[in-house]
Amino acid sequence: FVTVFSVILGVALAVLLFIVLPSLVSKGINHFVELNSFVKNCIEGIVKIGIFLVYTSLTALMSDIRKTYEYHGAEHKTIACYEHEEELTVENVKKHCRFHPRCGTSFIFLVLFISIFVSTIFRLSWDNLALRYICKIAIIPLVTGIAYELIRLAGKYDNIVTRIISAPGLWIQRITTREPNAEEIEC
């Protein structure tokens, strides 16, 4: 029961924070200043990214999560060591960077950013917010699919385009990864 309740609560909270609240903020601003659909979508996207940044920054203040972020840094260093075909020893892993272009943090940022453009392309209605929320949920597979392909490209190639795609996610990883100690690397 607890697991089912937690999943339902988590999904409801995600929908509230990343679909309902940003739309309401954008629609509220529209009451004071007449905005076109593109600007409303941009405001909605900025609110989503803001919520994500505030959430990750606040969680980084918690000691347990800070420790988790150290393990996250160890994971990235280990993956980089493996990708360079080096032996997985603590010393080899230590010399690698804690930031990685295929990180889940980068993926989440791309999903939030791409949702702005997909919402604009599909011209999701602002007149009926309930219908807008349903459509937003329905396009999640498309948005995540595009983000997934971009993150794969960013991990496979190193050029100006992939560096631009990766840059915001790598910046956010300054919050979600910490420099690990030898014990965390060994784990």
Coordinates of N, CA and C in Angstrom, one line a residue:
F1 N 0.8 -1.2 0.0 CA 0.0 0.0 0.0 C 0.9 1.3 0.0
V2 N 1.9 1.3 0.8 CA 2.8 2.4 1.0 C 3.4 2.7 -0.4
T3 N 3.9 1.7 -1.1 CA 4.5 1.9 -2.4 C 3.6 2.5 -3.4
V4 N 2.4 2.0 -3.5 CA 1.4 2.5 -4.4 C 1.0 3.9 -4.1
F5 N 0.9 4.2 -2.8 CA 0.5 5.6 -2.4 C 1.7 6.5 -2.7
S6 N 2.9 6.1 -2.5 CA 4.1 6.9 -2.8 C 4.2 7.2 -4.3
V7 N 3.9 6.2 -5.1 CA 4.0 6.4 -6.6 C 2.9 7.4 -7.0
I8 N 1.7 7.2 -6.5 CA 0.6 8.1 -6.9 C 0.9 9.5 -6.4
L9 N 1.4 9.7 -5.2 CA 1.7 11.0 -4.7 C 2.8 11.6 -5.5
G10 N 3.9 10.9 -5.8 CA 5.0 11.4 -6.6 C 4.5 11.8 -8.0
V11 N 3.7 11.1 -8.7 CA 3.2 11.4 -10.0 C 2.3 12.7 -9.9
A12 N 1.5 12.7 -8.9 CA 0.6 13.9 -8.7 C 1.4 15.1 -8.4
L13 N 2.4 15.0 -7.6 CA 3.3 16.2 -7.3 C 4.0 16.6 -8.5
A14 N 4.5 15.7 -9.3 CA 5.2 16.1 -10.6 C 4.3 16.8 -11.5
V15 N 3.1 16.3 -11.7 CA 2.1 16.9 -12.6 C 1.8 18.3 -12.1
L16 N 1.6 18.4 -10.8 CA 1.2 19.7 -10.2 C 2.4 20.7 -10.4
L17 N 3.6 20.3 -10.0 CA 4.7 21.2 -10.1 C 5.2 21.5 -11.5
F18 N 5.2 20.6 -12.4 CA 5.8 20.7 -13.7 C 4.8 20.9 -14.9
I19 N 3.5 20.8 -14.6 CA 2.5 21.0 -15.7 C 1.5 22.0 -15.2
V20 N 0.8 21.8 -14.1 CA -0.2 22.7 -13.6 C 0.3 24.1 -13.2
L21 N 1.3 24.1 -12.3 CA 1.8 25.4 -11.7 C 2.4 26.3 -12.8
P22 N 3.3 25.8 -13.7 CA 3.8 26.6 -14.7 C 2.8 27.2 -15.7
S23 N 1.7 26.4 -16.0 CA 0.7 26.9 -16.9 C -0.1 28.0 -16.1
L24 N -0.4 27.8 -14.9 CA -1.1 28.8 -14.1 C -0.4 30.1 -14.0
V25 N 0.9 30.0 -13.7 CA 1.8 31.2 -13.7 C 1.7 32.0 -15.0
S26 N 1.9 31.3 -16.1 CA 1.9 31.9 -17.4 C 0.6 32.5 -17.7
K27 N -0.5 31.8 -17.4 CA -1.8 32.3 -17.6 C -2.1 33.5 -16.7
G28 N -1.6 33.5 -15.5 CA -1.7 34.6 -14.6 C -1.0 35.9 -15.1
I29 N 0.2 35.7 -15.6 CA 0.9 36.9 -16.2 C 0.1 37.4 -17.3
N30 N -0.5 36.5 -18.1 CA -1.3 36.9 -19.3 C -2.5 37.8 -18.9
H31 N -3.0 37.7 -17.7 CA -4.0 38.6 -17.2 C -3.6 40.1 -17.1
F32 N -2.3 40.3 -16.8 CA -1.8 41.6 -16.7 C -1.2 42.2 -18.0
V33 N -0.6 41.3 -18.8 CA 0.0 41.7 -20.1 C -0.4 40.7 -21.1
E34 N -0.9 41.1 -22.2 CA -1.3 40.2 -23.3 C -0.1 39.6 -23.9
L35 N 0.0 38.3 -23.8 CA 1.1 37.5 -24.4 C 0.7 36.6 -25.5
N36 N 1.6 36.4 -26.5 CA 1.3 35.4 -27.5 C 1.6 34.0 -27.0
S37 N 1.2 33.0 -27.7 CA 1.4 31.7 -27.3 C 2.8 31.3 -27.1
F38 N 3.7 31.7 -27.9 CA 5.1 31.4 -27.8 C 5.7 32.0 -26.5
V39 N 5.4 33.2 -26.2 CA 5.9 33.8 -24.9 C 5.3 33.1 -23.7
K40 N 4.0 32.7 -23.8 CA 3.5 32.0 -22.7 C 4.2 30.6 -22.5
N41 N 4.5 30.0 -23.6 CA 5.2 28.7 -23.5 C 6.6 28.9 -22.9
C42 N 7.3 30.0 -23.3 CA 8.6 30.3 -22.8 C 8.5 30.5 -21.3
I43 N 7.5 31.3 -20.9 CA 7.4 31.6 -19.4 C 7.1 30.3 -18.7
E44 N 6.3 29.4 -19.2 CA 6.0 28.1 -18.6 C 7.2 27.3 -18.5
G45 N 8.1 27.3 -19.6 CA 9.3 26.5 -19.5 C 10.3 27.1 -18.5
I46 N 10.4 28.4 -18.4 CA 11.3 29.0 -17.5 C 10.9 28.7 -16.0
V47 N 9.6 28.7 -15.8 CA 9.1 28.3 -14.5 C 9.4 26.9 -14.2
K48 N 9.3 26.0 -15.1 CA 9.6 24.6 -14.9 C 11.1 24.4 -14.6
I49 N 12.0 25.1 -15.4 CA 13.4 25.0 -15.1 C 13.7 25.6 -13.8
G50 N 13.1 26.7 -13.4 CA 13.3 27.4 -12.1 C 12.9 26.4 -11.0
I51 N 11.8 25.8 -11.1 CA 11.4 24.8 -10.0 C 12.4 23.7 -9.9
F52 N 12.9 23.2 -11.0 CA 13.9 22.1 -11.0 C 15.2 22.6 -10.4
L53 N 15.6 23.8 -10.7 CA 16.9 24.3 -10.1 C 16.7 24.6 -8.6
V54 N 15.6 25.2 -8.2 CA 15.4 25.4 -6.8 C 15.3 24.1 -6.0
Y55 N 14.6 23.1 -6.6 CA 14.5 21.8 -5.9 C 15.9 21.2 -5.8
T56 N 16.7 21.1 -6.8 CA 18.0 20.5 -6.7 C 18.9 21.2 -5.8
S57 N 18.8 22.6 -5.8 CA 19.7 23.4 -4.9 C 19.3 23.2 -3.5
L58 N 18.0 23.1 -3.2 CA 17.6 22.9 -1.8 C 17.9 21.5 -1.3
T59 N 17.7 20.5 -2.2 CA 18.1 19.1 -1.8 C 19.6 19.0 -1.5
A60 N 20.4 19.8 -2.2 CA 21.9 19.7 -2.0 C 22.3 20.2 -0.6
L61 N 21.4 20.9 0.0 CA 21.7 21.4 1.4 C 21.5 20.3 2.5
M62 N 20.8 19.2 2.1 CA 20.6 18.2 3.0 C 21.8 17.2 3.1
S63 N 22.2 16.9 4.2 CA 23.5 16.1 4.4 C 23.4 14.7 3.7
D64 N 22.2 14.0 3.8 CA 22.0 12.7 3.1 C 22.1 12.9 1.6
I65 N 21.5 13.9 1.1 CA 21.5 14.1 -0.4 C 22.8 14.6 -0.8
R66 N 23.5 15.4 0.0 CA 24.9 15.8 -0.4 C 25.8 14.5 -0.6
K67 N 25.6 13.6 0.3 CA 26.3 12.3 0.2 C 25.9 11.6 -1.0
T68 N 24.6 11.6 -1.4 CA 24.2 10.9 -2.6 C 24.8 11.6 -3.8
Y69 N 24.9 12.9 -3.8 CA 25.6 13.7 -4.9 C 27.1 13.3 -5.0
E70 N 27.7 13.0 -3.9 CA 29.1 12.5 -3.9 C 29.2 11.2 -4.6
Y71 N 28.3 10.3 -4.3 CA 28.2 9.0 -5.0 C 27.9 9.2 -6.5
H72 N 27.1 10.2 -6.8 CA 26.7 10.6 -8.2 C 28.0 11.0 -8.9
G73 N 28.9 11.8 -8.3 CA 30.1 12.2 -8.8 C 31.1 11.0 -9.0
A74 N 31.1 10.1 -8.1 CA 31.9 8.8 -8.2 C 31.4 8.0 -9.4
E75 N 30.1 7.9 -9.6 CA 29.5 7.2 -10.7 C 30.0 7.8 -12.0
H76 N 30.0 9.1 -12.2 CA 30.4 9.7 -13.4 C 31.9 9.5 -13.7
K77 N 32.7 9.6 -12.6 CA 34.1 9.4 -12.7 C 34.4 8.0 -13.2
T78 N 33.7 7.0 -12.6 CA 33.9 5.6 -12.9 C 33.5 5.4 -14.4
I79 N 32.4 5.9 -14.8 CA 31.9 5.8 -16.2 C 33.0 6.3 -17.1
A80 N 33.5 7.5 -16.8 CA 34.6 8.1 -17.7 C 35.8 7.2 -17.7
C81 N 36.2 6.6 -16.6 CA 37.4 5.7 -16.6 C 37.1 4.5 -17.5
Y82 N 35.9 4.0 -17.3 CA 35.5 2.8 -18.1 C 35.5 3.1 -19.6
E83 N 35.0 4.3 -20.0 CA 34.9 4.7 -21.4 C 36.3 5.0 -22.0
H84 N 37.2 5.3 -21.1 CA 38.6 5.5 -21.6 C 39.4 4.2 -21.6
E85 N 38.7 3.1 -21.3 CA 39.2 1.7 -21.3 C 40.4 1.6 -20.3
E86 N 40.3 2.3 -19.2 CA 41.3 2.2 -18.2 C 40.9 1.1 -17.1
E87 N 41.8 0.6 -16.4 CA 41.5 -0.3 -15.3 C 40.7 0.4 -14.3
L88 N 39.6 -0.2 -13.8 CA 38.8 0.5 -12.8 C 39.4 0.4 -11.4
T89 N 40.4 1.2 -11.1 CA 41.0 1.3 -9.8 C 40.6 2.7 -9.2
V90 N 40.7 2.9 -7.9 CA 40.4 4.1 -7.3 C 41.3 5.2 -7.9
E91 N 42.5 5.0 -8.0 CA 43.5 6.0 -8.5 C 43.1 6.4 -10.0
N92 N 42.8 5.4 -10.8 CA 42.4 5.8 -12.2 C 41.1 6.6 -12.3
V93 N 40.2 6.2 -11.4 CA 38.9 6.8 -11.4 C 39.0 8.3 -10.9
K94 N 39.8 8.5 -9.9 CA 40.0 9.8 -9.3 C 40.4 10.9 -10.3
K95 N 41.2 10.5 -11.3 CA 41.7 11.6 -12.2 C 40.6 12.0 -13.2
H96 N 39.5 11.4 -13.3 CA 38.5 11.8 -14.3 C 37.5 12.8 -13.7
C97 N 36.8 13.5 -14.6 CA 35.9 14.6 -14.2 C 34.5 14.0 -13.7
R98 N 34.0 14.7 -12.7 CA 32.7 14.3 -12.1 C 31.5 14.7 -13.0
F99 N 31.7 15.4 -14.1 CA 30.6 15.8 -15.0 C 30.6 14.9 -16.2
H100 N 29.4 14.6 -16.7 CA 29.2 13.6 -17.8 C 28.1 14.1 -18.7
P101 N 28.3 14.1 -20.0 CA 27.3 14.6 -20.9 C 26.0 13.8 -21.0
R102 N 26.1 12.5 -20.6 CA 24.9 11.7 -20.7 C 24.2 11.5 -19.3
C103 N 24.4 12.4 -18.4 CA 23.8 12.4 -17.1 C 22.3 12.5 -17.1
G104 N 21.7 11.9 -16.1 CA 20.2 12.1 -16.0 C 19.8 13.5 -15.7
T105 N 20.7 14.2 -15.0 CA 20.4 15.7 -14.7 C 20.3 16.4 -16.0
S106 N 21.3 16.1 -17.0 CA 21.3 16.8 -18.3 C 20.0 16.4 -19.0
F107 N 19.6 15.1 -18.9 CA 18.4 14.6 -19.6 C 17.2 15.3 -19.1
I108 N 17.1 15.5 -17.8 CA 15.9 16.2 -17.2 C 15.8 17.6 -17.7
F109 N 17.0 18.3 -17.7 CA 17.0 19.7 -18.3 C 16.6 19.7 -19.7
L110 N 17.1 18.8 -20.5 CA 16.7 18.7 -22.0 C 15.2 18.5 -22.1
V111 N 14.6 17.6 -21.3 CA 13.2 17.4 -21.3 C 12.4 18.7 -21.1
L112 N 12.8 19.4 -20.0 CA 12.1 20.6 -19.7 C 12.3 21.7 -20.8
F113 N 13.5 21.8 -21.4 CA 13.7 22.8 -22.4 C 13.0 22.4 -23.7
I114 N 13.1 21.2 -24.1 CA 12.4 20.7 -25.3 C 10.9 20.9 -25.3
S115 N 10.4 20.7 -24.1 CA 8.9 20.8 -23.9 C 8.4 22.2 -24.3
I116 N 9.2 23.2 -24.2 CA 8.8 24.5 -24.6 C 8.5 24.5 -26.1
F117 N 9.4 24.0 -26.9 CA 9.3 24.0 -28.3 C 8.2 23.1 -28.8
V118 N 8.1 21.9 -28.2 CA 7.1 20.9 -28.6 C 5.7 21.5 -28.3
S119 N 5.6 22.2 -27.2 CA 4.3 22.8 -26.9 C 3.9 23.9 -27.9
T120 N 5.0 24.6 -28.3 CA 4.7 25.7 -29.3 C 4.4 25.1 -30.7
I121 N 5.1 24.1 -31.1 CA 4.9 23.5 -32.4 C 3.4 22.9 -32.5
F122 N 3.0 22.2 -31.4 CA 1.7 21.6 -31.4 C 0.6 22.6 -31.1
R123 N 1.0 23.9 -30.7 CA 0.0 24.9 -30.4 C -1.1 24.5 -29.5
L124 N -0.6 23.9 -28.3 CA -1.5 23.4 -27.3 C -2.4 24.6 -26.8
S125 N -3.6 24.4 -26.7 CA -4.6 25.4 -26.4 C -4.4 26.0 -25.0
W126 N -4.5 27.3 -24.9 CA -4.4 28.0 -23.6 C -5.8 28.3 -23.1
D127 N -6.8 28.1 -24.0 CA -8.2 28.4 -23.6 C -8.8 27.4 -22.6
N128 N -8.4 26.2 -22.7 CA -9.0 25.1 -21.8 C -7.7 24.5 -21.2
L129 N -7.5 24.9 -19.9 CA -6.3 24.4 -19.2 C -6.3 22.9 -19.0
A130 N -7.5 22.3 -18.7 CA -7.6 20.9 -18.4 C -7.2 20.1 -19.7
L131 N -7.7 20.6 -20.9 CA -7.3 19.9 -22.1 C -5.8 20.1 -22.3
R132 N -5.3 21.3 -22.0 CA -3.8 21.5 -22.1 C -3.0 20.5 -21.3
Y133 N -3.4 20.3 -20.0 CA -2.7 19.4 -19.2 C -2.8 18.0 -19.7
I134 N -3.9 17.6 -20.3 CA -4.0 16.2 -20.9 C -3.1 16.1 -22.1
C135 N -3.0 17.1 -22.9 CA -2.1 17.1 -24.1 C -0.7 17.1 -23.6
K136 N -0.4 17.9 -22.6 CA 1.0 18.0 -22.1 C 1.5 16.6 -21.6
I137 N 0.6 15.9 -20.9 CA 0.9 14.5 -20.5 C 1.1 13.6 -21.7
A138 N 0.2 13.8 -22.7 CA 0.2 12.9 -23.9 C 1.5 13.1 -24.7
I139 N 2.1 14.3 -24.7 CA 3.3 14.5 -25.5 C 4.6 14.2 -24.8
I140 N 4.5 13.8 -23.5 CA 5.7 13.4 -22.7 C 6.5 12.4 -23.5
P141 N 6.0 11.3 -24.0 CA 6.8 10.3 -24.8 C 7.6 11.0 -25.9
L142 N 7.0 11.9 -26.6 CA 7.7 12.6 -27.7 C 8.8 13.4 -27.2
V143 N 8.5 14.2 -26.2 CA 9.5 15.1 -25.6 C 10.7 14.3 -25.0
T144 N 10.4 13.3 -24.3 CA 11.5 12.5 -23.7 C 12.3 11.7 -24.8
G145 N 11.6 11.3 -25.9 CA 12.3 10.6 -27.0 C 13.3 11.6 -27.6
I146 N 12.9 12.8 -27.9 CA 13.8 13.8 -28.5 C 15.0 14.0 -27.6
A147 N 14.7 14.2 -26.3 CA 15.8 14.5 -25.3 C 16.7 13.3 -25.2
Y148 N 16.2 12.1 -25.2 CA 17.0 10.9 -25.2 C 18.0 10.8 -26.4
E149 N 17.4 11.1 -27.6 CA 18.3 11.1 -28.8 C 19.4 12.1 -28.7
L150 N 19.0 13.3 -28.2 CA 20.0 14.4 -28.1 C 21.1 14.1 -27.1
I151 N 20.7 13.4 -26.0 CA 21.7 13.1 -24.9 C 22.6 12.0 -25.4
R152 N 22.1 11.1 -26.3 CA 22.9 10.0 -26.9 C 23.9 10.6 -27.8
L153 N 23.5 11.6 -28.6 CA 24.4 12.3 -29.5 C 25.5 13.0 -28.8
A154 N 25.1 13.7 -27.7 CA 26.1 14.4 -26.9 C 27.1 13.5 -26.2
G155 N 26.7 12.3 -25.9 CA 27.7 11.3 -25.4 C 28.5 10.7 -26.4
K156 N 28.1 10.6 -27.7 CA 28.8 9.9 -28.7 C 29.8 10.8 -29.5
Y157 N 29.4 12.1 -29.6 CA 30.2 13.0 -30.4 C 30.7 14.2 -29.6
D158 N 31.8 14.8 -29.9 CA 32.3 16.0 -29.2 C 32.6 17.0 -30.3
N159 N 31.6 17.9 -30.5 CA 31.7 19.0 -31.4 C 30.9 20.2 -30.9
I160 N 30.9 21.3 -31.6 CA 30.3 22.5 -31.0 C 28.8 22.3 -30.8
V161 N 28.1 21.6 -31.6 CA 26.7 21.4 -31.4 C 26.4 20.6 -30.2
T162 N 27.2 19.5 -30.0 CA 26.9 18.6 -28.8 C 27.4 19.3 -27.5
R163 N 28.4 20.2 -27.6 CA 28.8 20.9 -26.5 C 27.8 21.9 -26.0
I164 N 27.1 22.6 -27.0 CA 26.0 23.5 -26.7 C 24.8 22.7 -26.1
I165 N 24.5 21.6 -26.6 CA 23.4 20.8 -26.1 C 23.7 20.3 -24.7
S166 N 25.0 20.0 -24.4 CA 25.4 19.5 -23.1 C 25.6 20.6 -22.0
A167 N 26.0 21.8 -22.5 CA 26.4 22.8 -21.5 C 25.4 23.1 -20.4
P168 N 24.2 23.3 -20.6 CA 23.3 23.6 -19.4 C 23.2 22.4 -18.4
G169 N 23.2 21.2 -19.0 CA 23.1 20.0 -18.1 C 24.4 19.9 -17.3
L170 N 25.6 20.2 -17.9 CA 26.8 20.1 -17.2 C 26.9 21.2 -16.1
W171 N 26.3 22.4 -16.4 CA 26.3 23.4 -15.4 C 25.5 23.0 -14.2
I172 N 24.3 22.4 -14.5 CA 23.4 21.9 -13.4 C 24.1 20.8 -12.6
Q173 N 25.0 20.0 -13.2 CA 25.6 18.9 -12.5 C 26.6 19.5 -11.4
R174 N 26.9 20.8 -11.5 CA 27.7 21.4 -10.4 C 26.9 21.3 -9.1
I175 N 25.5 21.2 -9.2 CA 24.7 21.1 -8.0 C 24.5 19.6 -7.7
T176 N 24.3 18.7 -8.7 CA 23.9 17.4 -8.4 C 25.0 16.4 -8.4
T177 N 26.3 16.8 -8.5 CA 27.4 16.0 -8.3 C 28.4 16.7 -7.3
R178 N 29.1 15.9 -6.5 CA 30.1 16.4 -5.6 C 31.3 15.6 -5.8
E179 N 32.5 16.1 -5.4 CA 33.7 15.4 -5.5 C 33.7 14.2 -4.5
P180 N 33.8 13.0 -5.0 CA 33.7 11.9 -4.0 C 35.1 11.6 -3.3
N181 N 35.0 10.9 -2.2 CA 36.2 10.4 -1.6 C 36.5 9.0 -2.1
A182 N 37.7 8.5 -1.7 CA 38.1 7.2 -2.2 C 37.2 6.0 -1.9
E183 N 36.6 6.1 -0.7 CA 35.6 5.0 -0.3 C 34.4 5.0 -1.2
E184 N 33.9 6.2 -1.5 CA 32.7 6.3 -2.4 C 33.1 5.8 -3.8
I185 N 34.3 6.2 -4.3 CA 34.7 5.7 -5.6 C 34.8 4.2 -5.6
E186 N 35.4 3.6 -4.5 CA 35.6 2.2 -4.5 C 34.2 1.5 -4.5
C187 N 33.2 2.0 -3.8 CA 31.9 1.5 -3.8 C 31.3 1.4 -5.2

